[in-house]
């Protein structure tokens, strides 16, 4: 059946908005070319979207032609603000952006392991509020704008370690993780009642960022191995992120592997792949090979060690350390490859990025000897920043899905 006029208008509006989000500001003529719609239809949708406050004139085209220059339309970036959080065991990082993803303010705060739950939650929430105010997303606003929600903090995306309940979307209780992680979500919802709060596993967000903005942009199927303070994996099959029946797809730290002294349990990943590839294990491996380096900020010391070995491959122990690390990583990669055959494995996290192409090539060579399935191994281009980027992309997608929906459905 043909779409009703109102449905057709809604489809056309969303198509135009998506093009403006992907391509940037466009003239009505260019929208006509990209959408295939008629000139009157494009004129009508431009008028509707302008009246609704979603797009505005941002300039004029520089085309050399007779008559006045064509108006260039763009999404009203300050129609809504977005926040993204990267929640780690040792602290929180926050960015606030406009509706199209331009970062307006950012900051981080360390939270020590001996910090009480209530204090830790308050520090994290206060950081979000401070960064949001710096970006103009909280505070006083004209009464008419308050009614419309104009420019307010619309959506908050959170990346955190642990399992996300697929039924509720909430962070599940996980042993070994600080209690303030789970409390933080509820506290943000309470303190920011106008904002929608979305939570996702940190490794899944890193994979989303690599797929959209990083090294996996040309892949619709790949696995990301997260190598940071801890270990994890994210699985993208046919363009879709796979979470599993309980939200636990990619909990590779619990994978039983050779080379450890024990087996993991349901509550402790010691003895699993984490014991080979976690930051503490990588640092111990470097020490055995005589490799040392100064820690760099809040990143895992393991990342600095790997970066030093890659930068100075002829230094004592560097080559042996990288070879031994590649042997360990290939064990995890081979296990994933044997089950999923993804064709591509991305070494993510701070350690994966520090290893770069040199470490990825070593892992790929070893994987080729261990598996008959052709698998390319790539190094992350985003590193630890992928979680924050993925959280921001998730928040942006969620906000745009709501704001770009037909007015009758909002």
XYZ file of C-alpha atoms in Angstrom:
410
model
C 0.000 0.000 0.000
C 1.245 3.511 -0.743
C 2.307 5.600 2.241
C -0.106 8.213 3.528
C 0.865 11.849 2.903
C 1.859 12.317 6.547
C 3.994 9.157 6.548
C 5.658 10.165 3.287
C 6.478 13.577 4.736
C 7.987 11.990 7.845
C 10.133 9.643 5.740
C 11.340 12.512 3.557
C 12.128 14.682 6.571
C 14.207 11.979 8.245
C 16.035 11.265 5.003
C 16.943 14.924 4.594
C 18.073 15.226 8.206
C 20.257 12.128 7.937
C 21.885 13.521 4.813
C 22.550 16.829 6.547
C 24.058 14.955 9.485
C 26.271 12.813 7.247
C 27.218 15.320 4.560
C 27.087 18.602 6.444
C 25.257 21.744 5.265
C 23.582 21.424 1.856
C 21.598 23.566 -0.545
C 18.033 22.645 -1.443
C 19.311 21.780 -4.895
C 21.856 19.361 -3.496
C 19.189 17.797 -1.262
C 17.095 17.296 -4.371
C 19.979 15.493 -6.068
C 20.778 13.269 -3.102
C 17.178 12.368 -2.224
C 15.734 12.119 -5.724
C 12.714 14.111 -4.546
C 11.030 16.767 -6.618
C 11.859 20.441 -6.187
C 8.443 21.289 -4.598
C 8.773 18.352 -2.179
C 12.240 19.481 -1.092
C 11.000 23.060 -0.699
C 8.148 21.843 1.534
C 10.408 19.724 3.759
C 12.940 22.536 4.123
C 10.127 24.831 5.228
C 8.835 22.252 7.734
C 12.242 21.485 9.224
C 13.088 25.181 9.500
C 9.793 25.930 11.246
C 10.393 23.064 13.683
C 13.809 24.474 14.638
C 15.774 21.494 13.364
C 17.542 23.207 10.448
C 18.475 26.779 9.610
C 20.275 28.796 6.963
C 24.000 28.645 7.706
C 25.334 30.435 4.642
C 25.168 30.728 0.898
C 26.654 28.566 -1.801
C 29.688 29.870 -3.636
C 28.510 28.530 -6.961
C 29.249 30.787 -9.925
C 25.909 31.227 -11.623
C 23.500 33.930 -12.575
C 21.099 35.190 -9.954
C 21.384 35.096 -6.145
C 23.436 32.429 -4.422
C 21.510 29.440 -3.085
C 20.925 29.210 0.640
C 22.830 26.507 2.489
C 20.943 24.667 5.225
C 22.403 22.870 8.212
C 21.176 21.127 11.344
C 20.706 23.468 14.304
C 23.601 22.111 16.331
C 22.569 23.696 19.638
C 19.038 22.309 19.407
C 20.197 19.785 22.010
C 23.353 18.845 23.909
C 24.803 15.415 24.502
C 27.073 14.018 27.204
C 29.326 10.963 27.074
C 31.035 9.239 30.006
C 33.868 6.731 30.073
C 33.586 5.085 33.488
C 36.682 3.204 34.601
C 37.642 1.608 37.896
C 40.084 4.477 38.502
C 38.026 7.467 37.370
C 35.593 9.095 34.952
C 36.037 11.105 31.756
C 33.256 13.295 30.352
C 32.663 15.159 27.107
C 29.676 17.313 26.164
C 28.871 18.053 22.544
C 26.192 19.637 20.414
C 23.655 17.687 18.381
C 26.033 17.044 15.482
C 28.822 15.811 17.754
C 31.178 18.802 18.035
C 32.841 18.628 21.457
C 32.177 21.770 23.503
C 33.740 20.856 26.848
C 35.520 17.906 28.431
C 37.225 16.916 31.672
C 38.119 13.910 33.799
C 38.491 13.142 37.476
C 40.436 10.316 39.160
C 38.563 8.268 41.744
C 40.765 6.229 44.036
C 40.026 2.650 44.977
C 39.570 3.629 48.624
C 36.908 6.251 47.840
C 33.529 5.494 49.392
C 30.601 4.697 47.118
C 28.632 7.832 47.932
C 31.644 10.092 47.552
C 32.630 8.495 44.254
C 29.125 8.896 42.828
C 28.996 12.550 43.896
C 32.389 13.267 42.312
C 31.298 11.735 39.027
C 27.900 13.456 38.914
C 29.431 16.803 39.879
C 31.912 16.419 37.012
C 29.090 15.829 34.527
C 27.211 18.884 35.809
C 30.306 21.076 35.661
C 31.235 20.076 32.121
C 27.618 20.456 30.987
C 27.468 23.979 32.424
C 30.722 24.896 30.683
C 29.156 23.740 27.423
C 25.971 25.738 28.054
C 23.839 22.627 28.479
C 22.741 23.381 32.062
C 21.764 26.561 33.827
C 19.457 29.444 33.086
C 17.638 29.590 29.761
C 14.841 31.765 28.354
C 11.422 30.551 29.557
C 10.243 29.682 26.035
C 13.342 27.595 25.456
C 12.914 25.762 28.727
C 9.436 24.738 27.672
C 10.723 23.376 24.370
C 13.834 21.852 25.927
C 15.967 23.893 23.565
C 19.688 23.518 24.070
C 19.340 21.384 27.173
C 21.236 18.188 27.962
C 19.130 15.729 25.990
C 20.925 12.360 26.157
C 23.778 10.921 28.220
C 25.740 7.939 26.903
C 27.749 5.914 29.422
C 30.444 3.353 28.711
C 31.278 1.104 31.655
C 32.958 -2.257 32.253
C 30.718 -5.165 33.115
C 27.526 -6.706 31.776
C 24.509 -4.759 30.552
C 21.193 -6.538 31.134
C 19.688 -6.909 27.626
C 16.152 -6.861 29.053
C 16.441 -3.661 31.111
C 19.472 -1.913 29.610
C 20.898 -1.533 33.123
C 24.397 -2.254 34.391
C 24.329 -5.565 36.244
C 26.033 -6.247 39.534
C 29.493 -7.596 38.745
C 32.076 -8.900 41.162
C 35.361 -7.066 41.086
C 33.874 -3.761 39.894
C 33.306 -0.761 42.174
C 29.803 -0.438 43.591
C 29.664 3.218 42.542
C 29.478 2.216 38.861
C 25.947 0.864 39.213
C 24.879 3.669 41.576
C 26.122 6.304 39.145
C 23.491 5.531 36.523
C 20.595 6.021 38.954
C 22.194 9.170 40.383
C 22.514 10.746 36.936
C 18.910 9.942 36.113
C 17.843 11.566 39.377
C 20.001 14.703 39.041
C 19.322 15.145 35.312
C 15.621 14.276 35.045
C 15.224 15.916 31.616
C 17.986 13.800 30.077
C 17.786 10.236 28.852
C 20.599 8.014 30.152
C 21.908 5.158 27.987
C 24.409 2.566 29.265
C 26.564 0.227 27.190
C 29.537 -2.026 27.806
C 32.778 -0.133 27.197
C 34.210 -2.646 24.726
C 31.036 -2.613 22.648
C 31.260 1.182 22.459
C 34.890 0.956 21.396
C 33.882 -1.369 18.554
C 31.136 1.049 17.494
C 33.662 3.875 17.381
C 36.150 1.818 15.370
C 33.386 0.834 12.944
C 32.143 4.393 12.446
C 35.291 6.500 12.817
C 38.246 4.157 13.191
C 40.151 1.317 11.616
C 37.119 -0.918 10.883
C 35.161 1.522 8.720
C 35.370 -0.830 5.743
C 34.294 -3.919 7.695
C 30.771 -5.083 8.501
C 32.097 -8.144 10.356
C 34.999 -7.997 12.802
C 36.016 -8.670 16.395
C 37.660 -6.089 18.617
C 39.993 -7.342 21.355
C 40.098 -4.739 24.116
C 43.560 -4.541 25.682
C 43.683 -2.039 28.507
C 43.684 -2.418 32.278
C 41.523 -5.464 31.627
C 40.583 -7.519 28.589
C 37.388 -7.894 26.640
C 36.023 -8.382 23.162
C 33.229 -6.987 21.046
C 31.630 -8.840 18.150
C 30.177 -7.104 15.105
C 28.504 -9.453 12.612
C 26.907 -8.215 9.374
C 27.100 -4.655 10.634
C 25.302 -5.343 13.926
C 26.764 -5.447 17.427
C 26.051 -8.811 19.060
C 25.444 -8.815 22.812
C 24.324 -12.381 23.528
C 21.468 -13.830 25.559
C 22.681 -12.319 28.843
C 24.697 -9.416 27.474
C 27.949 -11.293 27.913
C 29.224 -11.741 24.363
C 32.928 -10.927 24.372
C 33.738 -11.675 28.015
C 37.007 -13.078 26.737
C 38.808 -12.462 30.027
C 37.080 -15.639 31.296
C 38.195 -17.704 28.306
C 40.185 -20.756 29.514
C 43.537 -20.744 27.744
C 46.836 -22.623 27.953
C 49.718 -20.930 29.689
C 47.995 -20.097 32.992
C 48.291 -21.868 36.330
C 44.587 -22.270 37.041
C 41.130 -21.972 35.511
C 38.748 -19.002 35.733
C 35.611 -19.222 37.831
C 32.172 -17.671 37.518
C 33.307 -14.825 39.777
C 36.993 -14.450 38.913
C 38.702 -14.315 35.506
C 42.132 -15.154 36.928
C 43.346 -18.169 35.012
C 41.565 -17.054 31.862
C 42.794 -14.957 28.937
C 42.910 -11.989 31.330
C 45.870 -13.651 33.062
C 47.796 -13.540 29.784
C 46.755 -10.204 28.321
C 45.573 -7.945 31.167
C 47.705 -4.906 31.947
C 49.318 -6.482 35.020
C 50.241 -9.611 33.065
C 51.712 -7.563 30.210
C 53.753 -5.478 32.655
C 55.087 -8.652 34.303
C 55.996 -10.051 30.888
C 57.898 -6.868 30.049
C 59.799 -7.075 33.320
C 60.881 -10.638 32.530
C 62.358 -9.376 29.273
C 64.034 -6.398 30.935
C 61.809 -3.803 29.255
C 61.007 -0.674 31.270
C 59.269 2.638 30.588
C 57.828 5.570 32.501
C 54.036 5.509 33.004
C 52.114 8.068 30.960
C 49.211 9.701 32.792
C 46.282 7.451 33.660
C 46.830 4.935 30.875
C 47.900 1.416 31.827
C 51.630 1.126 32.442
C 51.517 -1.802 30.016
C 50.726 0.625 27.180
C 53.863 2.654 27.897
C 55.942 -0.531 27.961
C 54.576 -1.714 24.625
C 55.001 1.728 23.058
C 58.627 1.853 24.214
C 59.350 -1.604 22.786
C 57.794 -0.692 19.428
C 59.662 2.624 19.255
C 63.018 1.028 20.146
C 62.876 -2.507 18.715
C 66.658 -2.936 18.974
C 66.754 -2.101 22.683
C 67.479 -4.996 25.068
C 64.549 -7.382 25.365
C 62.157 -5.350 23.155
C 61.814 -7.849 20.312
C 61.494 -10.799 22.667
C 58.844 -8.996 24.699
C 56.758 -8.141 21.624
C 57.089 -11.680 20.275
C 55.987 -13.186 23.570
C 53.074 -10.747 23.828
C 52.004 -11.569 20.276
C 52.056 -15.275 21.149
C 49.645 -14.597 24.006
C 47.311 -12.385 22.009
C 47.212 -14.911 19.166
C 45.805 -17.507 21.565
C 42.773 -15.329 22.293
C 42.425 -14.249 18.670
C 42.583 -17.860 17.442
C 39.833 -18.917 19.839
C 37.540 -16.147 18.606
C 38.415 -16.804 14.971
C 37.699 -20.522 15.211
C 34.137 -19.825 16.394
C 33.174 -16.703 14.447
C 35.467 -16.504 11.390
C 35.271 -12.673 11.417
C 38.005 -12.127 8.839
C 39.326 -9.183 10.842
C 40.516 -8.721 14.420
C 41.173 -5.244 15.802
C 43.611 -4.838 18.692
C 41.913 -2.093 20.674
C 42.376 -0.269 23.939
C 45.459 1.613 25.045
C 47.736 -1.402 24.682
C 46.432 -2.254 21.213
C 46.997 1.261 19.975
C 50.444 1.420 21.593
C 51.442 -1.775 19.778
C 50.319 -0.323 16.467
C 51.065 -2.031 13.172
C 54.184 -3.722 14.564
C 52.291 -5.727 17.179
C 49.316 -6.355 14.867
C 51.621 -7.828 12.213
C 53.199 -10.150 14.751
C 49.795 -11.381 15.911
C 48.600 -11.840 12.330
C 51.605 -13.993 11.424
C 51.074 -16.222 14.450
C 47.355 -16.439 13.822
C 48.018 -17.567 10.243
C 50.034 -20.479 11.619
C 47.356 -21.425 14.146
C 44.190 -21.109 12.052
C 43.221 -22.072 8.488
C 40.803 -19.107 8.368
C 42.280 -15.979 6.723
C 42.196 -13.201 9.300
C 43.546 -9.686 9.057
C 44.777 -8.130 12.309
C 44.637 -4.351 12.615
C 45.688 -1.929 15.333
C 43.168 0.522 16.749
C 43.440 4.125 15.623
C 41.391 5.353 18.594
C 42.886 3.448 21.541
C 41.405 4.163 24.951
C 39.542 7.169 23.538
C 37.300 4.807 21.577
C 34.994 4.262 24.571
C 34.252 7.963 24.966
C 33.818 8.343 21.212
C 31.455 5.376 21.101
C 29.418 6.728 24.026
C 29.072 10.068 22.252
C 27.983 8.375 19.012
C 25.388 6.363 20.947
C 24.063 9.490 22.645
C 23.927 11.333 19.313
C 22.083 8.500 17.594
C 19.564 8.299 20.427
C 18.917 12.036 20.493
C 18.589 12.307 16.742
C 16.212 9.335 16.586
C 13.885 11.195 18.943
C 14.313 14.732 17.648
C 14.130 13.715 13.991
C 10.985 11.658 14.522
C 7.640 13.021 13.303
C 6.137 15.498 15.777
C 3.107 13.271 16.304
C 5.256 10.444 17.662
C 7.347 12.513 20.086
